[in-house]
PDB file of C-alpha atoms in Angstrom:
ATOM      1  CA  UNK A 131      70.891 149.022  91.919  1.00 58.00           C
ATOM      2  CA  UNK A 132      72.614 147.152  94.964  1.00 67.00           C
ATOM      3  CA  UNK A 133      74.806 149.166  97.000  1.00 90.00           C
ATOM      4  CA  UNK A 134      77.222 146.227  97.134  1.00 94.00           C
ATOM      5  CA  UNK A 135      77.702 143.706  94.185  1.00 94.00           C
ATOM      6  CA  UNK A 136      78.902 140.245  94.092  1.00 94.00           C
ATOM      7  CA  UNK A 137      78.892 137.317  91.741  1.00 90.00           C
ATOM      8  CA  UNK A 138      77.065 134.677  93.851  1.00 87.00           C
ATOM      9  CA  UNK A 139      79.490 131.993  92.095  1.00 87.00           C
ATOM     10  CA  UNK A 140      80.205 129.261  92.490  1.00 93.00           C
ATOM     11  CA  UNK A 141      83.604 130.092  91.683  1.00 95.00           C
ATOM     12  CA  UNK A 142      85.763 126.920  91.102  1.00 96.00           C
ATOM     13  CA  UNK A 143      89.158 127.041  90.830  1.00 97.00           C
ATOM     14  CA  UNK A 144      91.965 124.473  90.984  1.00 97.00           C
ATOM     15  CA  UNK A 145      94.481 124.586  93.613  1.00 97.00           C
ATOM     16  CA  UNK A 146      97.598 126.237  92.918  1.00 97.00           C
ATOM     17  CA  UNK A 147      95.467 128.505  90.579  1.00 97.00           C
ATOM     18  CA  UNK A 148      94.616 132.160  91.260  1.00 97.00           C
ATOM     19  CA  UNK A 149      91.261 133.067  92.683  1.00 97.00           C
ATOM     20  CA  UNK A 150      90.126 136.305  91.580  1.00 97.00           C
ATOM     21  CA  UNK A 151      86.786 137.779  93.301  1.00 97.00           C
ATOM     22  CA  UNK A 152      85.016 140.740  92.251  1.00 97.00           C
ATOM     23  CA  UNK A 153      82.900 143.753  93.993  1.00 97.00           C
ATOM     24  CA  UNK A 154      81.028 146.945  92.387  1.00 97.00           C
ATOM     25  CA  UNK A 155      79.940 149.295  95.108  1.00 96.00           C
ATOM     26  CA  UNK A 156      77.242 152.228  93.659  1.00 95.00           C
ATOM     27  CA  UNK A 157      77.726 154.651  96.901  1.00 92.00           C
ATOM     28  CA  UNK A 158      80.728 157.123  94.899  1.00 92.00           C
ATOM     29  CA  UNK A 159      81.338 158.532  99.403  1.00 90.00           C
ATOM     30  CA  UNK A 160      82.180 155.297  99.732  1.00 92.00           C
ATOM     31  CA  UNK A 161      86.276 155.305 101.755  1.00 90.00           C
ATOM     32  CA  UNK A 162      86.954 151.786 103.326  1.00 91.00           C
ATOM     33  CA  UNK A 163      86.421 148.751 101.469  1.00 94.00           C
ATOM     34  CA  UNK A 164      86.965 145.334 103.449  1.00 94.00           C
ATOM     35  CA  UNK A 165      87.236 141.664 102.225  1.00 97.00           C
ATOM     36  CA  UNK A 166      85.642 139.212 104.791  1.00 95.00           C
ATOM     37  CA  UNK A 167      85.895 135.640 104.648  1.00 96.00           C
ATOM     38  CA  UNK A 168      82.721 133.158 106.056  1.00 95.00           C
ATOM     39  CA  UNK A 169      82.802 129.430 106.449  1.00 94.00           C
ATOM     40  CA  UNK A 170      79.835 127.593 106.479  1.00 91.00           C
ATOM     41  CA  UNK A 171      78.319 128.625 109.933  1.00 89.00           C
ATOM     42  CA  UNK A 172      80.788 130.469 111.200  1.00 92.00           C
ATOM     43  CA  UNK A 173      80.955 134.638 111.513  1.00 93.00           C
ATOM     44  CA  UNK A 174      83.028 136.675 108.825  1.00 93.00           C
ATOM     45  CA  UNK A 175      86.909 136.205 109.038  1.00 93.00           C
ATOM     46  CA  UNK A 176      88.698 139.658 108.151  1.00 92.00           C
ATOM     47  CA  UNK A 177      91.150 139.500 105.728  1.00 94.00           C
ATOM     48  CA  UNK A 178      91.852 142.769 104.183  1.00 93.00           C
ATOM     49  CA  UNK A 179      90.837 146.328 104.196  1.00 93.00           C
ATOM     50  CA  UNK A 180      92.167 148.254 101.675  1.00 94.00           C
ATOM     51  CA  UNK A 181      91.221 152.282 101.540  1.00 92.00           C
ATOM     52  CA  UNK A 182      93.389 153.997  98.696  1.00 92.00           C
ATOM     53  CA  UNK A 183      93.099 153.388  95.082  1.00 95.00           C
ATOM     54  CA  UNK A 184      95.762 150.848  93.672  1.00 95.00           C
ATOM     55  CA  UNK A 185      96.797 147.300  94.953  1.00 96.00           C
ATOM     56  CA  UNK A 186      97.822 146.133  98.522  1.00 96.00           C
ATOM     57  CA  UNK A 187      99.170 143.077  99.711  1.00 97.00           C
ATOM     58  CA  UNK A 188      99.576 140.411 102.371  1.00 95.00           C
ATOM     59  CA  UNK A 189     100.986 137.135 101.698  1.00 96.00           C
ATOM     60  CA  UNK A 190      98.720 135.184  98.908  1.00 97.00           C
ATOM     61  CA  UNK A 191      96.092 137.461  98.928  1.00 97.00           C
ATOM     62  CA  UNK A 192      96.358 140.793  97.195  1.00 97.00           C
ATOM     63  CA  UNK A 193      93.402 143.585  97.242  1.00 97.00           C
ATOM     64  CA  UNK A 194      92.655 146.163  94.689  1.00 97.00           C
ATOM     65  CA  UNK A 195      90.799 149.311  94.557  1.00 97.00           C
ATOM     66  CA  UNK A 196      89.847 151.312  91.476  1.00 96.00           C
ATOM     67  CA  UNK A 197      87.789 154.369  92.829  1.00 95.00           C
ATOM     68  CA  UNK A 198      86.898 156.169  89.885  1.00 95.00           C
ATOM     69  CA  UNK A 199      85.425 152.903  88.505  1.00 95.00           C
ATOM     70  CA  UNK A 200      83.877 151.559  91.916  1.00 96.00           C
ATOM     71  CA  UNK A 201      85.662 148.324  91.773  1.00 96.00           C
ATOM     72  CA  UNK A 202      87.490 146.548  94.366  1.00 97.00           C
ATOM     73  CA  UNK A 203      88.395 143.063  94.187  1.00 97.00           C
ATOM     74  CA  UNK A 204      90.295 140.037  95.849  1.00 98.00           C
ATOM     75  CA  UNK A 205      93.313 137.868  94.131  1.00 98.00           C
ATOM     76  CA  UNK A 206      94.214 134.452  96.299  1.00 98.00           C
ATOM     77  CA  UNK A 207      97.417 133.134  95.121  1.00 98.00           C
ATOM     78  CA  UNK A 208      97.949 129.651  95.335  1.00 97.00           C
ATOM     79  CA  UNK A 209      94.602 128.928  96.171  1.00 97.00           C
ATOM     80  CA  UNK A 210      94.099 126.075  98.807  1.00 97.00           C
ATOM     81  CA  UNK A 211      91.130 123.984  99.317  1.00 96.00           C
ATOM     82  CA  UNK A 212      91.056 125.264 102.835  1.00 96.00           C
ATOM     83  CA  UNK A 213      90.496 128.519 101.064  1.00 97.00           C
ATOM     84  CA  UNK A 214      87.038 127.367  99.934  1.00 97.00           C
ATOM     85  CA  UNK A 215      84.131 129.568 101.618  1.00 96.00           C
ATOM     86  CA  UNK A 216      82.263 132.848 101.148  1.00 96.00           C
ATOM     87  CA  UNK A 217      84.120 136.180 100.554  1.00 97.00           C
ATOM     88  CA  UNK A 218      81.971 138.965 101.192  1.00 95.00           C
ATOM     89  CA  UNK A 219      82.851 142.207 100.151  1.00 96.00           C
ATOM     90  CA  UNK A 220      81.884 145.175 102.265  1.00 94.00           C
ATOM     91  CA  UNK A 221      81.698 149.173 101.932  1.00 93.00           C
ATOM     92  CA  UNK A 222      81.573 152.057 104.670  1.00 90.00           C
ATOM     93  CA  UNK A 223      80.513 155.526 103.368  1.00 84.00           C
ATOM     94  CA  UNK A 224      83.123 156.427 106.516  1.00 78.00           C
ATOM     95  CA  UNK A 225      85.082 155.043 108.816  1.00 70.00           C
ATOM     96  CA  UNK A 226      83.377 153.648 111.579  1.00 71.00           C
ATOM     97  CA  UNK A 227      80.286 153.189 109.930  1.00 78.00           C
ATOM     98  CA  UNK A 228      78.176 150.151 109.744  1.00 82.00           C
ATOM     99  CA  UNK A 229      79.413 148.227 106.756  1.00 86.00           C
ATOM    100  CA  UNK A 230      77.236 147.504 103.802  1.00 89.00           C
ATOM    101  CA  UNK A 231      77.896 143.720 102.724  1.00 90.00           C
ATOM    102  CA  UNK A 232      77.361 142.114  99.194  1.00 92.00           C
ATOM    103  CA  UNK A 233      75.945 138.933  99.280  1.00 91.00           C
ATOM    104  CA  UNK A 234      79.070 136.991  98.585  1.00 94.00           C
ATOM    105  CA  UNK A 235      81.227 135.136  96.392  1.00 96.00           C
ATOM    106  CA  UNK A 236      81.444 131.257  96.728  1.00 96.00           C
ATOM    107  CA  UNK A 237      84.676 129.630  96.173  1.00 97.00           C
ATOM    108  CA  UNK A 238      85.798 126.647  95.746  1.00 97.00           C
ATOM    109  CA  UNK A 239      88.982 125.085  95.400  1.00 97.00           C
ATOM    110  CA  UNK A 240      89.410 121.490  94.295  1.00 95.00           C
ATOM    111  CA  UNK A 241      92.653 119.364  95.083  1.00 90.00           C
TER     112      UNK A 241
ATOM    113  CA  UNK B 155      93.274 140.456 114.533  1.00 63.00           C
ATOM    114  CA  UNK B 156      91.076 141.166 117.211  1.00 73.00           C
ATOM    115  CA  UNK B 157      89.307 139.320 119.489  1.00 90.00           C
ATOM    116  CA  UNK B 158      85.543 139.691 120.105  1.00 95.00           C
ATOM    117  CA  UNK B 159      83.447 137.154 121.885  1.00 96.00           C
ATOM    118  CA  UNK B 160      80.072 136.567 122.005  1.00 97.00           C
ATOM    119  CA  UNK B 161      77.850 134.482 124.451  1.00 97.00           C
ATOM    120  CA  UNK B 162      75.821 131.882 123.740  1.00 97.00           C
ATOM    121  CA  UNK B 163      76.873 130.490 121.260  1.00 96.00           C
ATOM    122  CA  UNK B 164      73.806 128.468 120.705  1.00 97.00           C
ATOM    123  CA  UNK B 165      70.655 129.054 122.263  1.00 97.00           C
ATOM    124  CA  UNK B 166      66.840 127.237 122.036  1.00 97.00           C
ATOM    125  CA  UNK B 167      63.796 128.842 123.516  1.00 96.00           C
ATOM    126  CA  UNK B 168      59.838 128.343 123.428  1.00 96.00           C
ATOM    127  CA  UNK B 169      58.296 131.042 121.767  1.00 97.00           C
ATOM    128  CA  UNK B 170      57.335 133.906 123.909  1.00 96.00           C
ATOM    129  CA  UNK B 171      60.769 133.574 126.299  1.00 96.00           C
ATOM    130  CA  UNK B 172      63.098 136.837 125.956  1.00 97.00           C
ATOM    131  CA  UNK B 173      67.036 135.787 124.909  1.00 97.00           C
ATOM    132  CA  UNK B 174      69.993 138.040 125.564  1.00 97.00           C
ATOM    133  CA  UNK B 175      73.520 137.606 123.706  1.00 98.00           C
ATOM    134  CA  UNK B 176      76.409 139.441 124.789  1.00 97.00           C
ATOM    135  CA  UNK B 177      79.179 140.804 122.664  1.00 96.00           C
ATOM    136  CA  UNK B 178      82.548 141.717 124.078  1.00 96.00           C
ATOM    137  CA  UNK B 179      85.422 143.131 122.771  1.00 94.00           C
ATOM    138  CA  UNK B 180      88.383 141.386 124.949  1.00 93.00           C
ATOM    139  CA  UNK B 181      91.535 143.637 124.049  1.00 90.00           C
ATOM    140  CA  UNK B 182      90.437 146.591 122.567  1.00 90.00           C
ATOM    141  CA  UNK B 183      87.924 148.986 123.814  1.00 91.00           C
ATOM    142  CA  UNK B 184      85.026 149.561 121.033  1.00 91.00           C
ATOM    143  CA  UNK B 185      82.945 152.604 121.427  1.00 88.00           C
ATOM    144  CA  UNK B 186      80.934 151.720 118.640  1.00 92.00           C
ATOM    145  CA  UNK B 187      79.630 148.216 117.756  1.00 95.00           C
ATOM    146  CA  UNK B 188      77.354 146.535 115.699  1.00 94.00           C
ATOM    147  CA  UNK B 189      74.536 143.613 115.237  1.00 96.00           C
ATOM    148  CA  UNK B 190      73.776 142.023 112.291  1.00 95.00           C
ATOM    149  CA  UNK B 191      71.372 139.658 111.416  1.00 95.00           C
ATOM    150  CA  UNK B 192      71.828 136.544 109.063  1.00 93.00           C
ATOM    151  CA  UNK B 193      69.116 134.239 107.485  1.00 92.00           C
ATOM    152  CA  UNK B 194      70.507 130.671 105.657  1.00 87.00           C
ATOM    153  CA  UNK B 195      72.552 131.344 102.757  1.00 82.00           C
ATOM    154  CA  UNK B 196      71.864 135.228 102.848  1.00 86.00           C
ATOM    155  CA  UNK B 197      74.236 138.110 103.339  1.00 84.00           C
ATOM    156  CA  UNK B 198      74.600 139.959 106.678  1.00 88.00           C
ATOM    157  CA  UNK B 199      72.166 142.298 107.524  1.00 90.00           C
ATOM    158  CA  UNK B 200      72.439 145.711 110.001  1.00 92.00           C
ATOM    159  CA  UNK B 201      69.936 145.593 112.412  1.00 95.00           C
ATOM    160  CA  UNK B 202      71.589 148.502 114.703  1.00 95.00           C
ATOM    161  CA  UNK B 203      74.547 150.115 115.920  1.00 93.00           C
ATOM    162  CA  UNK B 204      75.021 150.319 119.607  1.00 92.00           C
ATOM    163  CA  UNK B 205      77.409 153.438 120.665  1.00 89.00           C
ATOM    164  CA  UNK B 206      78.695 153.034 124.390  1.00 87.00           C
ATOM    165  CA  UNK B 207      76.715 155.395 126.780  1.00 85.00           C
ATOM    166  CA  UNK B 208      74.222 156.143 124.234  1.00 86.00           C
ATOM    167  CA  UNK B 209      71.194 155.144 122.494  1.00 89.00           C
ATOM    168  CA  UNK B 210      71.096 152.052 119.735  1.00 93.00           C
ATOM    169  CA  UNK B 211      70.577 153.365 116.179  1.00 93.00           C
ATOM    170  CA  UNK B 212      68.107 150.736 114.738  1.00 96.00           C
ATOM    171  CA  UNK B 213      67.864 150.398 110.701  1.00 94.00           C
ATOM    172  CA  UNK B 214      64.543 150.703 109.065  1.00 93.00           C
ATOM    173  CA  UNK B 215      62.045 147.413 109.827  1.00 93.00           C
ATOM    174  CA  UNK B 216      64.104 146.666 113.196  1.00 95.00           C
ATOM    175  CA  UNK B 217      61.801 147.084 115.742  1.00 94.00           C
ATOM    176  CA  UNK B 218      63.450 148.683 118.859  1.00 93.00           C
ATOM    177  CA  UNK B 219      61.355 147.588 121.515  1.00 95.00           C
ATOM    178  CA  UNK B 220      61.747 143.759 120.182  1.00 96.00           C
ATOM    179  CA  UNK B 221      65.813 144.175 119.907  1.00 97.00           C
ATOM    180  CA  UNK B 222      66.577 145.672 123.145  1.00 96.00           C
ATOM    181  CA  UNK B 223      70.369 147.331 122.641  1.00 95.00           C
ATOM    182  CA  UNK B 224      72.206 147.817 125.318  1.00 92.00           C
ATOM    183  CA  UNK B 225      76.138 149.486 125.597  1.00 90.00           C
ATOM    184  CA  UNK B 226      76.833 149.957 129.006  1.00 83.00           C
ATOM    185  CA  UNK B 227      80.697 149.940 128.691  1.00 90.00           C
ATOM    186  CA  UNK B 228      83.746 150.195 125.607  1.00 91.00           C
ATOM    187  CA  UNK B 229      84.306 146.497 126.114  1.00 93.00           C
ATOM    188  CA  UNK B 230      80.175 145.186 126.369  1.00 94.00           C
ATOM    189  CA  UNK B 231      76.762 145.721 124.457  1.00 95.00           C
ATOM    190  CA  UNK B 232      73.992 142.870 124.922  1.00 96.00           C
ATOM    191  CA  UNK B 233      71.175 142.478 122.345  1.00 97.00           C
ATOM    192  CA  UNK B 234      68.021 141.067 123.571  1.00 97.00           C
ATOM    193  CA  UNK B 235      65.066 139.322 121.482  1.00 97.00           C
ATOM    194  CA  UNK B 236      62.055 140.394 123.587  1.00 97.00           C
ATOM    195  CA  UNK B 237      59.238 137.470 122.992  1.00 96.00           C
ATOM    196  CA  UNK B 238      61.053 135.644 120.605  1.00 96.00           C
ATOM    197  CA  UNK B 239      59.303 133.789 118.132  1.00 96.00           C
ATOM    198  CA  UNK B 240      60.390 131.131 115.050  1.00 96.00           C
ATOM    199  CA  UNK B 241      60.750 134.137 112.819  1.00 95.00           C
ATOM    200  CA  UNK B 242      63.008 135.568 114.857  1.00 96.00           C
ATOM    201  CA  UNK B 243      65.227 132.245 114.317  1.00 96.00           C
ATOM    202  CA  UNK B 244      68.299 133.226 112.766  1.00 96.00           C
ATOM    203  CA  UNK B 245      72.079 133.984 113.255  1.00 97.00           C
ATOM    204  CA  UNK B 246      73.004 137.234 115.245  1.00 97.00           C
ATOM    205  CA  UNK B 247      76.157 138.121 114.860  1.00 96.00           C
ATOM    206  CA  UNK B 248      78.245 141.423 116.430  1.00 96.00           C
ATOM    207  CA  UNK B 249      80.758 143.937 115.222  1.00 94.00           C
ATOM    208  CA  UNK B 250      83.317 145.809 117.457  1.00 93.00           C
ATOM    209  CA  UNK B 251      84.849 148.708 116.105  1.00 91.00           C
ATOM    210  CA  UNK B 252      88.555 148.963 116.605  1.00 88.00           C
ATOM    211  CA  UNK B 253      90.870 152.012 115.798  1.00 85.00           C
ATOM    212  CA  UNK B 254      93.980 152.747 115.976  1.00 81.00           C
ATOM    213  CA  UNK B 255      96.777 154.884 114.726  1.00 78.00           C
ATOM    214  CA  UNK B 256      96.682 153.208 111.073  1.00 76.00           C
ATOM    215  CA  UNK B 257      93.481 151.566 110.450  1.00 77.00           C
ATOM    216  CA  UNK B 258      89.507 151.802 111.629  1.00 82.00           C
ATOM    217  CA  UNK B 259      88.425 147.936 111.093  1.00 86.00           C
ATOM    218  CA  UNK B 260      85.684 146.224 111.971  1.00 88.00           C
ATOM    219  CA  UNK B 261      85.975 142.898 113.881  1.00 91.00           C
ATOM    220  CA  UNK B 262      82.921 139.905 114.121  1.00 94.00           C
ATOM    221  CA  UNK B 263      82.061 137.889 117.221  1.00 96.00           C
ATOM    222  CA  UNK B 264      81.933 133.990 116.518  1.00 96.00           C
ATOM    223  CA  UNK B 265      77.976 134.439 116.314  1.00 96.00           C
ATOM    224  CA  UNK B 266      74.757 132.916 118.179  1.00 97.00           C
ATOM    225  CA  UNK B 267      72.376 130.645 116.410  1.00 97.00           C
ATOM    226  CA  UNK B 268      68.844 130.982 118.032  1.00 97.00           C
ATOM    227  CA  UNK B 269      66.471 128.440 117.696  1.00 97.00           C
ATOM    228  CA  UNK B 270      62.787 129.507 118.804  1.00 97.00           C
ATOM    229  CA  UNK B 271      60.601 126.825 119.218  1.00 96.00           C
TER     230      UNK B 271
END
C-alpha cells in the first residue's frame, strides 16, 4: 500500500462548481497533513495545512481531516479555471519531517 | 507565505560537469530543509534533508557522494550533482522549514530544471 493516496484524475469540474479532492494516508503517526498546489512546471504552491481532526477554512478552499479513518481532503468553492493544476496531498509522521507526497490530483476547471 | 529562492533557475551542462543549486530561505531562518527530486508528470521525491551545521540525511538509492549537501547557515544549503549525467536530468526542487508560534510548514523554492547533455 502507498503511504500517500491520490486519484490521478483528471478531475473536471465546471466553474462555479465545487472541487472536491481526496487523500488516504496508511502511516496511523501520521500529525500534519498539507495541501500543495503545482502548475505545470512550476514548484508546489502551499495552500493549507490542517493538523486536528474536523474541517478548517480559508476563503474558497476548506480542508478536512478524519483521523480515525486516514482521510483528509480538499473542497474549492467556486472553482476558477485559474484553479486548474495539480493538488498534491502530503503527510509528516511529525512536524518538521520530510513530507511524504501522493502523486496528485489533476483538476480542471472549464469556463 | 514564505519566501524561498532558489538559484538557477535553469541550468544545461555536458555530461561529466558538476552543477550546484542554491536554496535560500529570505525571511525566515530554516534549520532544517529539504531536496526533492521530480521526473515529468511524477510526484516529488525526497532525496535528503539538509540540517544547518550538520550532516545531510540522504533517503535510500540517493547516492551521497553524487548529491553533495551542504547547510552552512539557517538561511542557505546548496545541493550539488557531482558528474552529472542525462539521467540525472530532472527538476530539483527545495524545502525550507519554517516554525513559528502556531504552525511548522514547509515552504518550496521556485525549482531548477537541469538539462545534462
Amino acid at each position: 500500500q502507498k503511504e500517500v493516496e491520490q486519484n490521478s484524475g483528471p478531475l473536471s469540474v465546471p466553474e462555479g462548481a465545487i472541487a472536491s479532492l481526496n487523500c488516504t494516508y496508511s502511516d496511523r503517526g501520521s500529525q500534519s497533513f498539507f495541501w500543495y498546489r503545482q502548475y505545470s512546471g512550476k514548484s508546489p504552491e502551499l495552500i493549507m495545512f490542517i493538523y486536528s481532526n474536523g474541517d478548517k477554512e480559508d476563503g474558497r478552499f476548506t480542508a478536512q481531516l478524519n483521523k480515525a479513518s486516514q482521510y483528509v481532503s480538499l473542497l474549492i468553492r467556486d472553482s476558477q479555471p485559474s484553479d486548474s493544476a495539480t493538488y498534491l496531498c502530503a503527510v509528516a509522521r511529525q512536524a518538521g519531517t520530510a513530507l511524504i507526497f501522493g502523486k496528485g490530483t489533476t483538476l480542471s476547471v472549464s469556463s | 507565505g514564505a519566501v524561498v529562492s532558489q538559484h538557477p533557475s535553469r541550468v544545461i551542462c555536458k555530461s561529466g560537469t558538476s552543477v550546484k543549486i542554491e536554496c535560500r530561505s529570505l525571511d525566515f531562518q530554516a534549520t532544517t530543509m529539504f531536496w526533492y527530486r521530480q521526473f515529468p508528470k511524477q510526484s516529488l521525491m525526497l532525496m535528503a534533508t539538509s540540517n544547518e551545521g550538520s550532516k545531510a540525511t540522504y533517503e535510500q538509492g540517493v547516492e551521497k557522494d553524487k548529491f553533495l549537501i551542504n547547510h552552512a547557515s539557517l538561511t542557505l544549503s546548496t545541493l550539488t550533482v557531482t558528474s552529472a549525467h542525462p539521467e540525472d536530468s530532472s527538476f530539483y526542487i527545495c524545502s525550507a522549514r519554517r516554525v513559528d508560534r502556531l504552525t511548522d510548514t514547509q515552504y518550496f523554492g521556485p525549482g531548477t530544471r537541469l538539462t545534462v547533455l
